mmCIF file of C-alpha atoms and ligand atoms in Angstrom:
data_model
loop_
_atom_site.group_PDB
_atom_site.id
_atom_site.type_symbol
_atom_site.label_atom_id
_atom_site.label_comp_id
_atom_site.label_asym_id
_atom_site.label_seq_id
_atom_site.Cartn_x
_atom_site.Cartn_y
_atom_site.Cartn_z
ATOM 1 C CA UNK S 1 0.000 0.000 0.000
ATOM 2 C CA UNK S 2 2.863 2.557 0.920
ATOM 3 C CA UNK S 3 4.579 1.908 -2.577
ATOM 4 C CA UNK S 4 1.278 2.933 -4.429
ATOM 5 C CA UNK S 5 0.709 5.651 -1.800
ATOM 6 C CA UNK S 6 4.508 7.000 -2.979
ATOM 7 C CA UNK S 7 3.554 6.587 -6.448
ATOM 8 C CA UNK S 8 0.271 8.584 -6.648
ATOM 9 C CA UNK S 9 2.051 11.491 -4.390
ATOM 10 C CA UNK S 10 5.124 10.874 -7.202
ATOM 11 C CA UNK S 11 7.574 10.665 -4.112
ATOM 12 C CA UNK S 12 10.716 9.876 -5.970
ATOM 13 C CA UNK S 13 14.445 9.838 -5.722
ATOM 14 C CA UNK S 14 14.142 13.908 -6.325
ATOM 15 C CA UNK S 15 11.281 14.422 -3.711
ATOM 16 C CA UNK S 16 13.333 12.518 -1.280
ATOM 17 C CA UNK S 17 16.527 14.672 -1.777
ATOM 18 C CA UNK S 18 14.675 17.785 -1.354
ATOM 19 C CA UNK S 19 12.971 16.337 1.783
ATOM 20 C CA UNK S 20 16.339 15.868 3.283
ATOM 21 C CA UNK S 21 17.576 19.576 2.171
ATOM 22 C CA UNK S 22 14.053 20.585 3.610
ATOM 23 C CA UNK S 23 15.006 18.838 7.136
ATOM 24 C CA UNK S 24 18.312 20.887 7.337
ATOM 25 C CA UNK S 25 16.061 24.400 6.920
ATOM 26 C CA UNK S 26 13.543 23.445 9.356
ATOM 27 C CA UNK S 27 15.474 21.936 12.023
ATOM 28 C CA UNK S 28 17.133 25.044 13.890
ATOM 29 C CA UNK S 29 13.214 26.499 14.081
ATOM 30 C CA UNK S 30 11.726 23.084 15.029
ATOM 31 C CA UNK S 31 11.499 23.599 18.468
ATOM 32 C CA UNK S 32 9.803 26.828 18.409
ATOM 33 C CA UNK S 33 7.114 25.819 15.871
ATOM 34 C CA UNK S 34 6.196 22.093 18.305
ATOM 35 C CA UNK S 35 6.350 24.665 21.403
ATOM 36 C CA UNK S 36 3.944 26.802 19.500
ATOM 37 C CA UNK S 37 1.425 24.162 18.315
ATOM 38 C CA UNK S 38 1.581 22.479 21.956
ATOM 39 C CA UNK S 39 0.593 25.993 23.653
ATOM 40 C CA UNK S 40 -2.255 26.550 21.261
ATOM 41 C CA UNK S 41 -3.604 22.842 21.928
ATOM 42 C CA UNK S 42 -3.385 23.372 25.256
ATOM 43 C CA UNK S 43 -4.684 26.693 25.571
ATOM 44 C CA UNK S 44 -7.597 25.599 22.812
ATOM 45 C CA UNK S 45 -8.582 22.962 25.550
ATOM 46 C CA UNK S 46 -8.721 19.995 22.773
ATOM 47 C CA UNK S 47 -7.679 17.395 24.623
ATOM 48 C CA UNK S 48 -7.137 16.661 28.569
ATOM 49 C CA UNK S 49 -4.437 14.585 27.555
ATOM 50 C CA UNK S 50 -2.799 17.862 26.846
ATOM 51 C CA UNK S 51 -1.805 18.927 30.445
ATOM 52 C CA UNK S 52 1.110 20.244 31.681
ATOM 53 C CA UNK S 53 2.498 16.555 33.059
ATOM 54 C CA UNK S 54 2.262 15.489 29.179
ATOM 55 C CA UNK S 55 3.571 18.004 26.879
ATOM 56 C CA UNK S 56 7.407 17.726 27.614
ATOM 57 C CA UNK S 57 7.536 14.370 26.142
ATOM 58 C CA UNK S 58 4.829 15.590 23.780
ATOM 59 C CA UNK S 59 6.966 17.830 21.988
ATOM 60 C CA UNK S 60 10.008 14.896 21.942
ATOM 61 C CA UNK S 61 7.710 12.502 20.499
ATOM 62 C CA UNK S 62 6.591 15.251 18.019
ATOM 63 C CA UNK S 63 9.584 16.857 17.273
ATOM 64 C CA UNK S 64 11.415 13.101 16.732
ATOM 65 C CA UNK S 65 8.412 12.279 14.030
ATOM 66 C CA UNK S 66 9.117 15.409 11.969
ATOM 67 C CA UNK S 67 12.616 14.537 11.417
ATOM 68 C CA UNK S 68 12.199 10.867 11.087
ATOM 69 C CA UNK S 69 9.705 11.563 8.511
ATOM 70 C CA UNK S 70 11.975 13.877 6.655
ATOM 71 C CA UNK S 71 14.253 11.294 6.635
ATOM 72 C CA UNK S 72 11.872 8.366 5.950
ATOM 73 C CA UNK S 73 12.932 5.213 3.967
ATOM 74 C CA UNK S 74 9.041 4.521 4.264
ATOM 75 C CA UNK S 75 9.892 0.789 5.460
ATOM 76 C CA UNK S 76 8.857 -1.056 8.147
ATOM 77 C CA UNK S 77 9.949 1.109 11.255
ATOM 78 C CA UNK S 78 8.044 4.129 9.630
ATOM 79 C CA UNK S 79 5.065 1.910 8.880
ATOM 80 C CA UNK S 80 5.262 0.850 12.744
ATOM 81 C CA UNK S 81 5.744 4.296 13.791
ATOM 82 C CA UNK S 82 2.813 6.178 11.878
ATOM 83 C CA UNK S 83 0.748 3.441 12.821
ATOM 84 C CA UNK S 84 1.097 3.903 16.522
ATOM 85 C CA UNK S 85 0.374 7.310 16.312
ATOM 86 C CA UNK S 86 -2.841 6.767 14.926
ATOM 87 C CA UNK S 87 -3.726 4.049 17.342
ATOM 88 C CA UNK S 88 -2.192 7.030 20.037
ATOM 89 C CA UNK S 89 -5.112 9.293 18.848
ATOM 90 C CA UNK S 90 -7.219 7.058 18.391
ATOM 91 C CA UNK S 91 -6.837 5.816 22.372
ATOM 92 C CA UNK S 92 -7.192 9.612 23.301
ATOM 93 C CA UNK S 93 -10.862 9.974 21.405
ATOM 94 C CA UNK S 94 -8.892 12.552 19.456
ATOM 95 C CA UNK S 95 -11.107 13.557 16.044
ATOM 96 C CA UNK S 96 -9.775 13.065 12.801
ATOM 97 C CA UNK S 97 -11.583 16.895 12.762
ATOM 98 C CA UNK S 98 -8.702 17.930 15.317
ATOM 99 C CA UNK S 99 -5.718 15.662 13.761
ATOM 100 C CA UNK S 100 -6.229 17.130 10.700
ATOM 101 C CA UNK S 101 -7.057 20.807 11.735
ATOM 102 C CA UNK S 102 -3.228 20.532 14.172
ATOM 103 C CA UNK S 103 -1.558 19.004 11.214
ATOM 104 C CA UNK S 104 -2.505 22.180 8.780
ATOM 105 C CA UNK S 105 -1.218 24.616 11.681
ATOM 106 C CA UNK S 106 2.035 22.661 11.963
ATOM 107 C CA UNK S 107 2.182 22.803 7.930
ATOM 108 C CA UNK S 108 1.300 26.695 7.784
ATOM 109 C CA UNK S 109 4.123 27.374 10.945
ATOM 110 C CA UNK S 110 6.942 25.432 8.133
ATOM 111 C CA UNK S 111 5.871 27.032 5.621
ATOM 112 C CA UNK S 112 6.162 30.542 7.403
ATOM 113 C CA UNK S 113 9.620 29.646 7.395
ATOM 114 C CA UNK S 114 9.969 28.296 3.910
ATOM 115 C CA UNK S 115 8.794 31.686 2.587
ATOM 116 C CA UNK S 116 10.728 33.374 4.811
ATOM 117 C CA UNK S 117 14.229 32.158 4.010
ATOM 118 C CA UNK S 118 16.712 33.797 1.513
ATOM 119 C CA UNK S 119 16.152 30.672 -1.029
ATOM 120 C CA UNK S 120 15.015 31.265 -4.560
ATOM 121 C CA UNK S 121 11.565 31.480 -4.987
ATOM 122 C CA UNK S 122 11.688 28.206 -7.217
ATOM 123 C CA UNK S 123 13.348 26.310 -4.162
ATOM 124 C CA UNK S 124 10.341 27.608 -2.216
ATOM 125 C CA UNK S 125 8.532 26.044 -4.058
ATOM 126 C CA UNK S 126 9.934 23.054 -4.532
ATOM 127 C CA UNK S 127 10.043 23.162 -0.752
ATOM 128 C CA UNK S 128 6.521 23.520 -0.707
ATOM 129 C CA UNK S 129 5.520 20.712 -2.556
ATOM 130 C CA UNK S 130 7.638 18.295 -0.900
ATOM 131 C CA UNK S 131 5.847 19.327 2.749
ATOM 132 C CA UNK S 132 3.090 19.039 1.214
ATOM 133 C CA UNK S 133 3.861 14.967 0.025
ATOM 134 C CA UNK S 134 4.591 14.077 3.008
ATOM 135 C CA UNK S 135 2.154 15.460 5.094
ATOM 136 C CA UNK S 136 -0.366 13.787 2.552
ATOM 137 C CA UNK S 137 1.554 10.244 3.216
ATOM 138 C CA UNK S 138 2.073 10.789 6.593
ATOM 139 C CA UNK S 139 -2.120 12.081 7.658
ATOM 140 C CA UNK S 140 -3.475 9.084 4.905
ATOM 141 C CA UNK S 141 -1.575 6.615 7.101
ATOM 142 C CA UNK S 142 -2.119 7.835 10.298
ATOM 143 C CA UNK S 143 -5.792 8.403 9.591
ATOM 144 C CA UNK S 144 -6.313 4.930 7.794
ATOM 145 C CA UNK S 145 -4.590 3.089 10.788
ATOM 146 C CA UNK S 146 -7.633 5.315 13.392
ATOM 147 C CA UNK S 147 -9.941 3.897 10.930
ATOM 148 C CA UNK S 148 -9.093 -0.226 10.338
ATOM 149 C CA UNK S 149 -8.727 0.123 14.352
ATOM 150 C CA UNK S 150 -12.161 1.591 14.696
ATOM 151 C CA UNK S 151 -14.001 -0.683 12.154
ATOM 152 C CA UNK S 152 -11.786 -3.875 13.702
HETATM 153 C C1 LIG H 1 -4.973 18.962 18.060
HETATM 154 C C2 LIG H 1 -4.268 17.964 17.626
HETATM 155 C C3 LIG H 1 -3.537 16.954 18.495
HETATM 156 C C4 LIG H 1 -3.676 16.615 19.817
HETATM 157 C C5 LIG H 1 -4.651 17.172 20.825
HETATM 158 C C6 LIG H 1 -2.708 15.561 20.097
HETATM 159 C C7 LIG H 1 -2.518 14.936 21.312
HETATM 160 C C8 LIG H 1 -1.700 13.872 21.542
HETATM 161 C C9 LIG H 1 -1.602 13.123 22.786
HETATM 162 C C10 LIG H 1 -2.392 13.428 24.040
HETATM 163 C C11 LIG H 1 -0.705 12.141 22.606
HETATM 164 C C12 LIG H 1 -0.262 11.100 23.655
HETATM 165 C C13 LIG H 1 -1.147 9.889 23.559
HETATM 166 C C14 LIG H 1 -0.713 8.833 24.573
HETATM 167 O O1 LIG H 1 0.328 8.192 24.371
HETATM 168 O O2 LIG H 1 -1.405 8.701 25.588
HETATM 169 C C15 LIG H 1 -0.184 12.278 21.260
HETATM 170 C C16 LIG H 1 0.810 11.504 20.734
HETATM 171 C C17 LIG H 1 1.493 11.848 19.590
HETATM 172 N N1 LIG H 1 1.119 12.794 18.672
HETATM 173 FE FE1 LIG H 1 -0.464 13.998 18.782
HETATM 174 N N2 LIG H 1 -2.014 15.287 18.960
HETATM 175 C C18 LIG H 1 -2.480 16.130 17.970
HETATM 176 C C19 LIG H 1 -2.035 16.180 16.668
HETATM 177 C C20 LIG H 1 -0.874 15.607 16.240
HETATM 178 C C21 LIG H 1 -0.299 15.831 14.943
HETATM 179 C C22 LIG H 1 -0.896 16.719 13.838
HETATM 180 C C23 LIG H 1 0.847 15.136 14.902
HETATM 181 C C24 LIG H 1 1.735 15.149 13.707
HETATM 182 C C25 LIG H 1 2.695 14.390 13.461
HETATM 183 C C26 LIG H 1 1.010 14.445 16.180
HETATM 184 C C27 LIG H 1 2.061 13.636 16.579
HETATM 185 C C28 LIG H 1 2.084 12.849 17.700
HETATM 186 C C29 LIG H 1 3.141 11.899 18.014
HETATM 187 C C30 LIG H 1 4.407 11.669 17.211
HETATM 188 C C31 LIG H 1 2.759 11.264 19.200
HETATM 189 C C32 LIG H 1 3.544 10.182 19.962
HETATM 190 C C33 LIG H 1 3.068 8.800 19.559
HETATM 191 C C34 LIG H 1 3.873 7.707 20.265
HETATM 192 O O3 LIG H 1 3.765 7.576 21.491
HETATM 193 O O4 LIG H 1 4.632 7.023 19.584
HETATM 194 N N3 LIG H 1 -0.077 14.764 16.963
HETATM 195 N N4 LIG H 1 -0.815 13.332 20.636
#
């Protein structure tokens, strides 16, 4: 299923080398954009899971994802991985309303920064896209694992 998923999103050889180029922009500002999304969950009262005993290893967890994924080979360990988070949410009652709606405000925070570097504007682009791939592979996964576990 991942290697038709990679397919349709044309994730190739090129998509992956810009991913990794992509990693090396966002990582510096990481931090700030997980402590950012975390603060708005909490102070959006979403979930009681997000409390202030939970969020340290929240933003970890979170912040070890993004790079991983970045980096993905899309084998095994990353199936394993993006299927636990699902079955995470899914334990925590969180919506696939709220999954999604947090994964556009993490995508709008990197892509503050994309637009904001000194890059050409056809890098930024380029940039662009690739998020954009990924976050597509990475919410279809998550989301399909929330629903097999539900209907299961
Ligand atoms: C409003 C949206 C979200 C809320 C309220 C939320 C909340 C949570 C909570 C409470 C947990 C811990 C569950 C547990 O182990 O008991 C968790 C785990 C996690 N979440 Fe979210 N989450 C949201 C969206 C996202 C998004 C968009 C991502 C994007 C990648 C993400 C990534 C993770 C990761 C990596 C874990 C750790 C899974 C593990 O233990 O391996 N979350 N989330």
């Amino acid at each position: 299923m991942i290697a038709k998923l990679l397919d349709f999103l044309d994730i190739d050889a090129e998509t992956r080398a810009l991913a990794s180029r992509l990693s090396d922009l966002l990582s510096p500002r990481v931090n700030d954009v997980i402590d950012e999304f975390y603060s708005k969950v909490d102070g959006s009262r979403i979930s009681p899971h997000v409390n202030a005993g939970t969020v340290a290893t929240l933003k970890v967890k979170q912040k070890r994802h993004w790079m991983a994924l970045l980096h993905s080979r899309f084998d095994d360990e990353y199936f394993d991985s993006i299927r636990r988070i699902g079955m995470r949410h899914r334990d925590i009652d969180l919506s696939p309303m709220w999954y999604v709606a947090g994964y556009m405000r993490l995508k709008l925070s990197f892509v503050e920064i994309i637009i904001r570097s000194d890059l050409p504007a056809v890098t930024k682009g380029q940039f662009i896209k690739t998020l954009d791939k990924y976050i597509a592979i990475d919410m279809a996964l998550a989301m399909s694992t929330y629903d097999a576990v539900i209907v299961d």
